[in-house]
């Protein structure tokens, strides 16, 4: 019954027009840490150029789901996926034939705590291009500037690109990390509670940034804050105990949730 | 407003707490202070005993003389040949230990599966459990003949190359273990951020983990230098005990430590000039090590990263 609701919402909620077509779609996604099944038959369609928020109580599997999209789980032994994550209705990201490194070039990630590399601001942003073999100075300069502008950080750092990334404030560091993720022109960016370590002002700047970024990329964000989900997302997925309980437009999920669990969680009765 | 009884009682309790606090503070201070005090008394001993030597030998001659023969007639007190022997054997050792130790650390921290690490790491650490005199004879009766047979047929039986190399092998686990700890302390998120941009394992290890651990890694190098400079047994056994001023590692030479152990084994009259040379050589050694430690301090400060 639950799965049905998701399918219906996933299809009709994301719409069928070209502009709103699904960028990524998971089908019957199961995920195991060893013998422990953490995701149970997750079906989710992520609309292109929209912000989709994953909400749910701690331990519901929302971060685990997020980390499936760039195969981050491959880094650790004993992890296993079942099901499919289809990008652009064409490629199954979980296929054994697909190199996770290629997946990560197309799917960027921003982490909970700002984690700039121990390198200069410039090299932090250029990193993704350098590891892909880009050596031409002109191309790097261009991309670094473009990414920093897109991350609304250029004006603050343009005169000190050679200082280490750690010299920036927390909010600036997080925008640097967003610029780093943008530099390789990913199609989808995963945000794992990107503002949980930031103060309200920095949080607001990151939220504004995400709203402007969705013109060029598709965004999937895990958040603990329902207010944040309501503020920034177009679609919201509510997860509970590894299952996708309810998915739909943010407006619908927050104003008229179908499931009782969703209603209780959004109403603050648990979580 | 007068304080209530309860508040007064609480204040007394705090006073008692403060006394205990003070006692612990003093005890901790004494423990920390004793290490400093011992270091300073050793330095004081070295200096006072060396002063006697510098009454007969000028400091300039001691530091710039190119011949060291305090037991011969006429005696020569130029420390340079000993310093040179120490520096050369240490350089050879570091040429072996730094690359090998760093690569081992990178492998253990970034590439080895937990199972491989469980076997390799204790194995590596066994290397540092071997007594140095064994390493000395290993250099003398195995490495030197091997070098003579396959690489350098004209290599003398005593030389700096072979003990230097063996000393390097001995130091590998020190660098590997300290560097590996530093690399493993690099936060997981930093690695994930690197993988997240599409980097490979090798790129992540070399371009993110290594620089992030640079402070710890450079400390391990400095520790290695101190260890190499202070190493006594291997060079005494396999480098020959003839002070020679040469930059050629295939020649025999004596190091500062080898001289000290050689001379202090004989029975030198207390207070004689020969006796005092031991302390002057020891002082020199302490100063060399101190210089490296200070350098290490600044290096690790320069590269310190706060995550």
GROMACS .gro file of C-alpha atoms in nm, chain B residues 38-210:
model
  173
  309UNK     CA    1   6.693   1.579   3.367
  310UNK     CA    2   6.748   1.712   3.016
  311UNK     CA    3   6.901   2.030   3.154
  312UNK     CA    4   7.125   1.847   3.400
  313UNK     CA    5   7.259   1.625   3.123
  314UNK     CA    6   7.330   1.932   2.912
  315UNK     CA    7   7.494   2.098   3.215
  316UNK     CA    8   7.716   1.793   3.271
  317UNK     CA    9   7.817   1.784   2.906
  318UNK     CA   10   7.897   2.153   2.906
  319UNK     CA   11   8.094   2.160   3.232
  320UNK     CA   12   8.302   1.856   3.136
  321UNK     CA   13   8.365   1.995   2.787
  322UNK     CA   14   8.479   2.329   2.922
  323UNK     CA   15   8.797   2.158   3.044
  324UNK     CA   16   8.879   2.052   2.690
  325UNK     CA   17   8.826   2.400   2.556
  326UNK     CA   18   9.093   2.526   2.798
  327UNK     CA   19   9.355   2.325   2.605
  328UNK     CA   20   9.190   2.326   2.263
  329UNK     CA   21   9.037   2.634   2.105
  330UNK     CA   22   8.670   2.609   2.003
  331UNK     CA   23   8.768   2.719   1.654
  332UNK     CA   24   9.013   2.431   1.619
  333UNK     CA   25   8.754   2.190   1.761
  334UNK     CA   26   8.485   2.298   1.517
  335UNK     CA   27   8.692   2.351   1.204
  336UNK     CA   28   8.986   2.110   1.240
  337UNK     CA   29   8.983   1.839   0.978
  338UNK     CA   30   9.164   1.574   1.178
  339UNK     CA   31   9.042   1.389   1.485
  340UNK     CA   32   9.317   1.201   1.671
  341UNK     CA   33   9.300   1.291   2.039
  342UNK     CA   34   9.479   0.973   2.146
  343UNK     CA   35   9.779   1.016   1.920
  344UNK     CA   36  10.090   1.221   1.949
  345UNK     CA   37  10.056   1.504   1.862
  346UNK     CA   38   9.684   1.503   1.938
  347UNK     CA   39   9.437   1.655   1.690
  348UNK     CA   40   9.099   1.777   1.802
  349UNK     CA   41   8.907   1.864   1.487
  350UNK     CA   42   8.553   1.719   1.524
  351UNK     CA   43   8.461   1.759   1.155
  352UNK     CA   44   8.554   1.402   1.050
  353UNK     CA   45   8.322   1.260   1.317
  354UNK     CA   46   8.040   1.499   1.228
  355UNK     CA   47   8.091   1.407   0.866
  356UNK     CA   48   8.073   1.033   0.944
  357UNK     CA   49   7.751   1.087   1.140
  358UNK     CA   50   7.595   1.299   0.868
  359UNK     CA   51   7.692   1.061   0.586
  360UNK     CA   52   7.566   0.743   0.754
  361UNK     CA   53   7.246   0.927   0.851
  362UNK     CA   54   7.191   1.049   0.495
  363UNK     CA   55   7.231   0.697   0.360
  364UNK     CA   56   6.991   0.568   0.626
  365UNK     CA   57   6.731   0.833   0.547
  366UNK     CA   58   6.758   0.769   0.173
  367UNK     CA   59   6.644   0.415   0.253
  368UNK     CA   60   6.404   0.483   0.539
  369UNK     CA   61   6.208   0.786   0.418
  370UNK     CA   62   6.085   0.645   0.086
  371UNK     CA   63   6.032   0.294   0.219
  372UNK     CA   64   5.870   0.411   0.543
  373UNK     CA   65   5.640   0.660   0.369
  374UNK     CA   66   5.532   0.409   0.106
  375UNK     CA   67   5.467   0.147   0.374
  376UNK     CA   68   5.260   0.397   0.571
  377UNK     CA   69   5.056   0.495   0.264
  378UNK     CA   70   5.000   0.133   0.178
  379UNK     CA   71   4.899   0.033   0.530
  380UNK     CA   72   4.671   0.328   0.584
  381UNK     CA   73   4.507   0.361   0.240
  382UNK     CA   74   4.536   0.039   0.046
  383UNK     CA   75   4.581  -0.261   0.273
  384UNK     CA   76   4.273  -0.456   0.371
  385UNK     CA   77   4.224  -0.484   0.748
  386UNK     CA   78   4.347  -0.843   0.730
  387UNK     CA   79   4.668  -0.763   0.548
  388UNK     CA   80   4.730  -0.475   0.787
  389UNK     CA   81   4.686  -0.706   1.084
  390UNK     CA   82   4.967  -0.924   0.954
  391UNK     CA   83   5.201  -0.667   0.801
  392UNK     CA   84   5.202  -0.407   1.076
  393UNK     CA   85   5.321  -0.627   1.363
  394UNK     CA   86   5.571  -0.782   1.123
  395UNK     CA   87   5.708  -0.441   1.040
  396UNK     CA   88   5.724  -0.346   1.404
  397UNK     CA   89   5.925  -0.660   1.477
  398UNK     CA   90   6.204  -0.496   1.278
  399UNK     CA   91   6.247  -0.236   1.548
  400UNK     CA   92   6.259  -0.507   1.814
  401UNK     CA   93   6.582  -0.654   1.677
  402UNK     CA   94   6.883  -0.553   1.889
  403UNK     CA   95   7.099  -0.301   1.704
  404UNK     CA   96   7.413  -0.509   1.753
  405UNK     CA   97   7.249  -0.778   1.542
  406UNK     CA   98   7.187  -0.519   1.271
  407UNK     CA   99   7.553  -0.423   1.300
  408UNK     CA  100   7.675  -0.774   1.228
  409UNK     CA  101   7.409  -0.813   0.960
  410UNK     CA  102   7.564  -0.510   0.787
  411UNK     CA  103   7.919  -0.635   0.836
  412UNK     CA  104   7.890  -0.999   0.741
  413UNK     CA  105   7.593  -0.998   0.503
  414UNK     CA  106   7.520  -0.661   0.340
  415UNK     CA  107   7.881  -0.554   0.283
  416UNK     CA  108   7.981  -0.887   0.116
  417UNK     CA  109   7.663  -0.873  -0.095
  418UNK     CA  110   7.744  -0.520  -0.210
  419UNK     CA  111   8.100  -0.627  -0.287
  420UNK     CA  112   7.981  -0.923  -0.486
  421UNK     CA  113   7.706  -0.763  -0.692
  422UNK     CA  114   7.748  -0.387  -0.701
  423UNK     CA  115   8.076  -0.246  -0.574
  424UNK     CA  116   8.364  -0.494  -0.603
  425UNK     CA  117   8.612  -0.243  -0.458
  426UNK     CA  118   8.408  -0.169  -0.147
  427UNK     CA  119   8.622  -0.191   0.168
  428UNK     CA  120   8.511  -0.432   0.441
  429UNK     CA  121   8.433  -0.136   0.661
  430UNK     CA  122   8.233   0.141   0.494
  431UNK     CA  123   7.953   0.387   0.564
  432UNK     CA  124   7.717   0.265   0.292
  433UNK     CA  125   7.631  -0.075   0.434
  434UNK     CA  126   7.565   0.028   0.797
  435UNK     CA  127   7.378   0.332   0.665
  436UNK     CA  128   7.147   0.110   0.461
  437UNK     CA  129   7.091  -0.131   0.746
  438UNK     CA  130   7.023   0.159   0.980
  439UNK     CA  131   6.766   0.275   0.725
  440UNK     CA  132   6.595  -0.063   0.738
  441UNK     CA  133   6.589  -0.040   1.114
  442UNK     CA  134   6.423   0.303   1.096
  443UNK     CA  135   6.152   0.205   0.841
  444UNK     CA  136   5.906   0.087   1.108
  445UNK     CA  137   5.949   0.410   1.304
  446UNK     CA  138   5.856   0.624   1.003
  447UNK     CA  139   5.589   0.380   0.886
  448UNK     CA  140   5.419   0.358   1.222
  449UNK     CA  141   5.419   0.730   1.312
  450UNK     CA  142   5.322   0.833   0.957
  451UNK     CA  143   5.050   0.572   0.936
  452UNK     CA  144   4.898   0.698   1.259
  453UNK     CA  145   4.902   1.051   1.117
  454UNK     CA  146   4.741   0.934   0.792
  455UNK     CA  147   4.473   0.734   0.965
  456UNK     CA  148   4.391   1.036   1.178
  457UNK     CA  149   4.295   1.226   0.861
  458UNK     CA  150   3.917   1.260   0.886
  459UNK     CA  151   3.707   1.023   0.677
  460UNK     CA  152   3.510   1.315   0.533
  461UNK     CA  153   3.825   1.450   0.371
  462UNK     CA  154   3.880   1.123   0.188
  463UNK     CA  155   3.513   1.100   0.094
  464UNK     CA  156   3.525   1.455  -0.040
  465UNK     CA  157   3.812   1.351  -0.262
  466UNK     CA  158   3.640   1.034  -0.385
  467UNK     CA  159   3.325   1.241  -0.426
  468UNK     CA  160   3.489   1.450  -0.699
  469UNK     CA  161   3.585   1.137  -0.890
  470UNK     CA  162   3.938   1.087  -0.758
  471UNK     CA  163   4.100   0.744  -0.755
  472UNK     CA  164   4.246   0.578  -0.449
  473UNK     CA  165   4.599   0.673  -0.545
  474UNK     CA  166   4.505   1.036  -0.614
  475UNK     CA  167   4.325   1.054  -0.281
  476UNK     CA  168   4.620   0.903  -0.097
  477UNK     CA  169   4.883   1.127  -0.256
  478UNK     CA  170   4.697   1.452  -0.299
  479UNK     CA  171   4.468   1.465   0.002
  480UNK     CA  172   4.572   1.219   0.273
  481UNK     CA  173   4.946   1.277   0.245
   0.00000   0.00000   0.00000
